[in-house]
Structures are given as C-alpha cells and as structure tokens.
mmCIF file with all atom_site columns, C-alpha atoms in Angstrom:
data_model
loop_
_atom_site.group_PDB
_atom_site.id
_atom_site.type_symbol
_atom_site.label_atom_id
_atom_site.label_alt_id
_atom_site.label_comp_id
_atom_site.label_asym_id
_atom_site.label_entity_id
_atom_site.label_seq_id
_atom_site.pdbx_PDB_ins_code
_atom_site.Cartn_x
_atom_site.Cartn_y
_atom_site.Cartn_z
_atom_site.occupancy
_atom_site.B_iso_or_equiv
_atom_site.pdbx_formal_charge
_atom_site.auth_seq_id
_atom_site.auth_comp_id
_atom_site.auth_asym_id
_atom_site.auth_atom_id
_atom_site.pdbx_PDB_model_num
ATOM 1  C CA . MET U 1 1  ? -3.848  -3.104  -19.280 1.00 58.00 ? 582 MET U CA 1
ATOM 2  C CA . LYS U 1 2  ? -2.887  0.309   -17.896 1.00 56.00 ? 583 LYS U CA 1
ATOM 3  C CA . LYS U 1 3  ? -3.295  -0.997  -14.330 1.00 59.00 ? 584 LYS U CA 1
ATOM 4  C CA . ILE U 1 4  ? -1.001  -3.942  -15.036 1.00 62.00 ? 585 ILE U CA 1
ATOM 5  C CA . VAL U 1 5  ? 1.678   -1.694  -16.525 1.00 57.00 ? 586 VAL U CA 1
ATOM 6  C CA . LEU U 1 6  ? 1.330   0.717   -13.597 1.00 58.00 ? 587 LEU U CA 1
ATOM 7  C CA . SER U 1 7  ? 1.584   -2.163  -11.102 1.00 62.00 ? 588 SER U CA 1
ATOM 8  C CA . LEU U 1 8  ? 4.723   -3.482  -12.740 1.00 59.00 ? 589 LEU U CA 1
ATOM 9  C CA . THR U 1 9  ? 6.254   0.006   -12.858 1.00 64.00 ? 590 THR U CA 1
ATOM 10 C CA . ILE U 1 10 ? 5.540   0.534   -9.167  1.00 63.00 ? 591 ILE U CA 1
ATOM 11 C CA . ALA U 1 11 ? 6.934   -2.877  -8.277  1.00 61.00 ? 592 ALA U CA 1
ATOM 12 C CA . MET U 1 12 ? 10.120  -2.242  -10.268 1.00 60.00 ? 593 MET U CA 1
ATOM 13 C CA . ALA U 1 13 ? 10.593  1.147   -8.611  1.00 62.00 ? 594 ALA U CA 1
ATOM 14 C CA . ILE U 1 14 ? 10.179  -0.445  -5.196  1.00 58.00 ? 595 ILE U CA 1
ATOM 15 C CA . PHE U 1 15 ? 12.664  -3.206  -5.953  1.00 57.00 ? 596 PHE U CA 1
ATOM 16 C CA . SER U 1 16 ? 15.330  -0.652  -6.840  1.00 55.00 ? 597 SER U CA 1
ATOM 17 C CA . CYS U 1 17 ? 14.798  1.442   -3.708  1.00 55.00 ? 598 CYS U CA 1
ATOM 18 C CA . ASN U 1 18 ? 17.552  1.068   -1.093  1.00 45.00 ? 599 ASN U CA 1
ATOM 19 C CA . SER U 1 19 ? 15.125  1.442   1.820   1.00 49.00 ? 600 SER U CA 1
ATOM 20 C CA . VAL U 1 20 ? 13.348  -1.803  0.946   1.00 48.00 ? 601 VAL U CA 1
ATOM 21 C CA . LYS U 1 21 ? 16.251  -4.059  0.002   1.00 49.00 ? 602 LYS U CA 1
ATOM 22 C CA . ASN U 1 22 ? 15.400  -6.496  2.811   1.00 53.00 ? 603 ASN U CA 1
ATOM 23 C CA . VAL U 1 23 ? 11.668  -6.595  2.042   1.00 55.00 ? 604 VAL U CA 1
ATOM 24 C CA . ASN U 1 24 ? 10.077  -9.699  0.589   1.00 67.00 ? 605 ASN U CA 1
ATOM 25 C CA . THR U 1 25 ? 9.786   -8.617  -3.034  1.00 74.00 ? 606 THR U CA 1
ATOM 26 C CA . SER U 1 26 ? 7.019   -11.079 -3.843  1.00 82.00 ? 607 SER U CA 1
ATOM 27 C CA . SER U 1 27 ? 4.888   -9.463  -1.112  1.00 86.00 ? 608 SER U CA 1
ATOM 28 C CA . MET U 1 28 ? 5.551   -6.031  -2.575  1.00 87.00 ? 609 MET U CA 1
ATOM 29 C CA . ALA U 1 29 ? 4.605   -7.242  -6.056  1.00 90.00 ? 610 ALA U CA 1
ATOM 30 C CA . ASP U 1 30 ? 1.434   -8.778  -4.625  1.00 92.00 ? 611 ASP U CA 1
ATOM 31 C CA . ALA U 1 31 ? 0.703   -5.505  -2.820  1.00 93.00 ? 612 ALA U CA 1
ATOM 32 C CA . ALA U 1 32 ? 1.187   -3.511  -6.026  1.00 92.00 ? 613 ALA U CA 1
ATOM 33 C CA . THR U 1 33 ? -1.147  -5.856  -7.904  1.00 93.00 ? 614 THR U CA 1
ATOM 34 C CA . LEU U 1 34 ? -3.801  -5.729  -5.179  1.00 94.00 ? 615 LEU U CA 1
ATOM 35 C CA . LEU U 1 35 ? -3.508  -1.944  -4.876  1.00 92.00 ? 616 LEU U CA 1
ATOM 36 C CA . SER U 1 36 ? -4.024  -1.500  -8.605  1.00 91.00 ? 617 SER U CA 1
ATOM 37 C CA . SER U 1 37 ? -7.177  -3.616  -8.451  1.00 92.00 ? 618 SER U CA 1
ATOM 38 C CA . LEU U 1 38 ? -8.819  -1.638  -5.642  1.00 92.00 ? 619 LEU U CA 1
ATOM 39 C CA . SER U 1 39 ? -11.806 0.581   -6.346  1.00 91.00 ? 620 SER U CA 1
ATOM 40 C CA . SER U 1 40 ? -14.383 2.410   -4.272  1.00 89.00 ? 621 SER U CA 1
ATOM 41 C CA . ASN U 1 41 ? -16.374 -0.865  -4.324  1.00 92.00 ? 622 ASN U CA 1
ATOM 42 C CA . SER U 1 42 ? -13.556 -2.890  -2.758  1.00 93.00 ? 623 SER U CA 1
ATOM 43 C CA . THR U 1 43 ? -14.048 -4.586  0.587   1.00 94.00 ? 624 THR U CA 1
ATOM 44 C CA . VAL U 1 44 ? -12.426 -3.965  3.935   1.00 94.00 ? 625 VAL U CA 1
ATOM 45 C CA . GLN U 1 45 ? -11.034 -7.514  3.632   1.00 95.00 ? 626 GLN U CA 1
ATOM 46 C CA . GLN U 1 46 ? -9.133  -6.501  0.504   1.00 95.00 ? 627 GLN U CA 1
ATOM 47 C CA . VAL U 1 47 ? -7.734  -3.450  2.311   1.00 95.00 ? 628 VAL U CA 1
ATOM 48 C CA . SER U 1 48 ? -6.793  -5.706  5.232   1.00 95.00 ? 629 SER U CA 1
ATOM 49 C CA . SER U 1 49 ? -4.897  -7.971  2.845   1.00 96.00 ? 630 SER U CA 1
ATOM 50 C CA . LEU U 1 50 ? -3.127  -4.932  1.388   1.00 96.00 ? 631 LEU U CA 1
ATOM 51 C CA . PHE U 1 51 ? -2.239  -3.795  4.911   1.00 96.00 ? 632 PHE U CA 1
ATOM 52 C CA . SER U 1 52 ? -0.663  -7.161  5.695   1.00 96.00 ? 633 SER U CA 1
ATOM 53 C CA . LEU U 1 53 ? 1.357   -7.092  2.479   1.00 95.00 ? 634 LEU U CA 1
ATOM 54 C CA . LEU U 1 54 ? 2.596   -3.525  2.999   1.00 96.00 ? 635 LEU U CA 1
ATOM 55 C CA . ASP U 1 55 ? 3.453   -3.968  6.693   1.00 96.00 ? 636 ASP U CA 1
ATOM 56 C CA . SER U 1 56 ? 6.815   -5.519  5.894   1.00 93.00 ? 637 SER U CA 1
ATOM 57 C CA . ASN U 1 57 ? 8.199   -5.305  9.433   1.00 94.00 ? 638 ASN U CA 1
ATOM 58 C CA . LYS U 1 58 ? 4.938   -6.610  10.954  1.00 95.00 ? 639 LYS U CA 1
ATOM 59 C CA . ASP U 1 59 ? 4.627   -3.801  13.507  1.00 97.00 ? 640 ASP U CA 1
ATOM 60 C CA . GLU U 1 60 ? 0.885   -3.347  12.791  1.00 97.00 ? 641 GLU U CA 1
ATOM 61 C CA . ALA U 1 61 ? 1.536   0.018   11.118  1.00 97.00 ? 642 ALA U CA 1
ATOM 62 C CA . ILE U 1 62 ? 2.495   1.179   7.644   1.00 97.00 ? 643 ILE U CA 1
ATOM 63 C CA . SER U 1 63 ? 5.271   3.745   7.607   1.00 97.00 ? 644 SER U CA 1
ATOM 64 C CA . SER U 1 64 ? 5.874   6.133   4.738   1.00 96.00 ? 645 SER U CA 1
ATOM 65 C CA . THR U 1 65 ? 8.743   3.889   3.579   1.00 96.00 ? 646 THR U CA 1
ATOM 66 C CA . GLU U 1 66 ? 6.403   0.881   3.411   1.00 96.00 ? 647 GLU U CA 1
ATOM 67 C CA . ALA U 1 67 ? 3.698   2.772   1.488   1.00 96.00 ? 648 ALA U CA 1
ATOM 68 C CA . ILE U 1 68 ? 3.467   2.465   -2.304  1.00 95.00 ? 649 ILE U CA 1
ATOM 69 C CA . GLY U 1 69 ? 1.375   3.952   -5.094  1.00 93.00 ? 650 GLY U CA 1
ATOM 70 C CA . SER U 1 70 ? -1.783  5.768   -4.072  1.00 93.00 ? 651 SER U CA 1
ATOM 71 C CA . VAL U 1 71 ? -1.123  4.916   -0.419  1.00 96.00 ? 652 VAL U CA 1
ATOM 72 C CA . ALA U 1 72 ? 2.168   6.827   -0.581  1.00 95.00 ? 653 ALA U CA 1
ATOM 73 C CA . GLU U 1 73 ? 0.606   9.634   -2.616  1.00 95.00 ? 654 GLU U CA 1
ATOM 74 C CA . ASN U 1 74 ? -2.173  10.114  -0.039  1.00 95.00 ? 655 ASN U CA 1
ATOM 75 C CA . PHE U 1 75 ? -0.179  9.192   3.069   1.00 97.00 ? 656 PHE U CA 1
ATOM 76 C CA . THR U 1 76 ? -0.618  12.540  4.848   1.00 97.00 ? 657 THR U CA 1
ATOM 77 C CA . THR U 1 77 ? -4.360  12.592  4.141   1.00 97.00 ? 658 THR U CA 1
ATOM 78 C CA . LEU U 1 78 ? -4.804  9.001   5.342   1.00 97.00 ? 659 LEU U CA 1
ATOM 79 C CA . ASP U 1 79 ? -2.703  9.580   8.493   1.00 97.00 ? 660 ASP U CA 1
ATOM 80 C CA . THR U 1 80 ? -5.595  11.120  10.423  1.00 97.00 ? 661 THR U CA 1
ATOM 81 C CA . ASP U 1 81 ? -3.834  11.000  13.797  1.00 97.00 ? 662 ASP U CA 1
ATOM 82 C CA . SER U 1 82 ? -0.625  12.504  12.353  1.00 97.00 ? 663 SER U CA 1
ATOM 83 C CA . ASN U 1 83 ? 1.662   9.892   13.918  1.00 98.00 ? 664 ASN U CA 1
ATOM 84 C CA . SER U 1 84 ? 3.600   9.245   10.688  1.00 97.00 ? 665 SER U CA 1
ATOM 85 C CA . SER U 1 85 ? 2.153   5.761   10.263  1.00 98.00 ? 666 SER U CA 1
ATOM 86 C CA . LEU U 1 86 ? -1.087  4.206   9.090   1.00 98.00 ? 667 LEU U CA 1
ATOM 87 C CA . ASN U 1 87 ? -3.129  1.692   11.044  1.00 97.00 ? 668 ASN U CA 1
ATOM 88 C CA . LEU U 1 88 ? -5.727  -0.523  9.379   1.00 97.00 ? 669 LEU U CA 1
ATOM 89 C CA . THR U 1 89 ? -8.560  1.907   10.086  1.00 97.00 ? 670 THR U CA 1
ATOM 90 C CA . GLU U 1 90 ? -6.642  4.754   8.459   1.00 97.00 ? 671 GLU U CA 1
ATOM 91 C CA . LEU U 1 91 ? -5.723  2.626   5.438   1.00 96.00 ? 672 LEU U CA 1
ATOM 92 C CA . THR U 1 92 ? -9.398  1.761   4.989   1.00 95.00 ? 673 THR U CA 1
ATOM 93 C CA . GLY U 1 93 ? -9.889  5.491   4.296   1.00 94.00 ? 674 GLY U CA 1
ATOM 94 C CA . LEU U 1 94 ? -8.221  4.799   0.961   1.00 93.00 ? 675 LEU U CA 1
ATOM 95 C CA . LEU U 1 95 ? -11.529 3.378   -0.304  1.00 92.00 ? 676 LEU U CA 1
ATOM 96 C CA . GLY U 1 96 ? -13.120 6.813   0.041   1.00 91.00 ? 677 GLY U CA 1
ATOM 97 C CA . LEU U 1 97 ? -10.365 8.363   -2.075  1.00 90.00 ? 678 LEU U CA 1
ATOM 98 C CA . LEU U 1 98 ? -10.696 5.888   -4.947  1.00 84.00 ? 679 LEU U CA 1
ATOM 99 C CA . LYS U 1 99 ? -12.906 6.780   -7.876  1.00 69.00 ? 680 LYS U CA 1
#
C-alpha cells in the first residue's frame, strides 16, 4: 500500500512540474508504478522497460529532468561517467542500490 501511495505521489509531483509539461503523462505514471515495484531481485528487462518509459525524448539517455524517484535521488551515483545523463548500463546499477 505504501508503494502505491508513493507512486501516486511521485506521479502527481511530476505532472505538476513545468519541465515535463509535454511528456506523455501515462508513460510517467507507468514509470512511477514500475519503479516502485523494483527490488534487488528485479530483472534487467524490467530496468530496460523503466529506461524506455523515462527516456521521454527518446535520445537513448535519461537526463536529470527525466529521472524520478530513486533514480533522481541517486542520479549522481548512477552517472558513473559523469556526463549528466544515464545510459541503460548505468540505470541497471539501480538494482544494486535497492534493498
């Protein structure tokens, strides 16, 4: 129940953010739901699906403005090449941070 409430809170915060006004809101809601369901036992396929949902401009990278939840909170740690964006390999590092 807590994960559902957290997912909805994150989604509502994203919807109100000016930097994502042109983003497909259903994709962001799906991303928030998927992100809240991830655990250290999740698969790379699930992370790949999350990547696709978060990459709103389809440039094969997640910027800090596209990141939500624990991805945003751990963005600097996940950005191992320090290029201010996350590729799929870097996002997969999220699995190691989940408990």
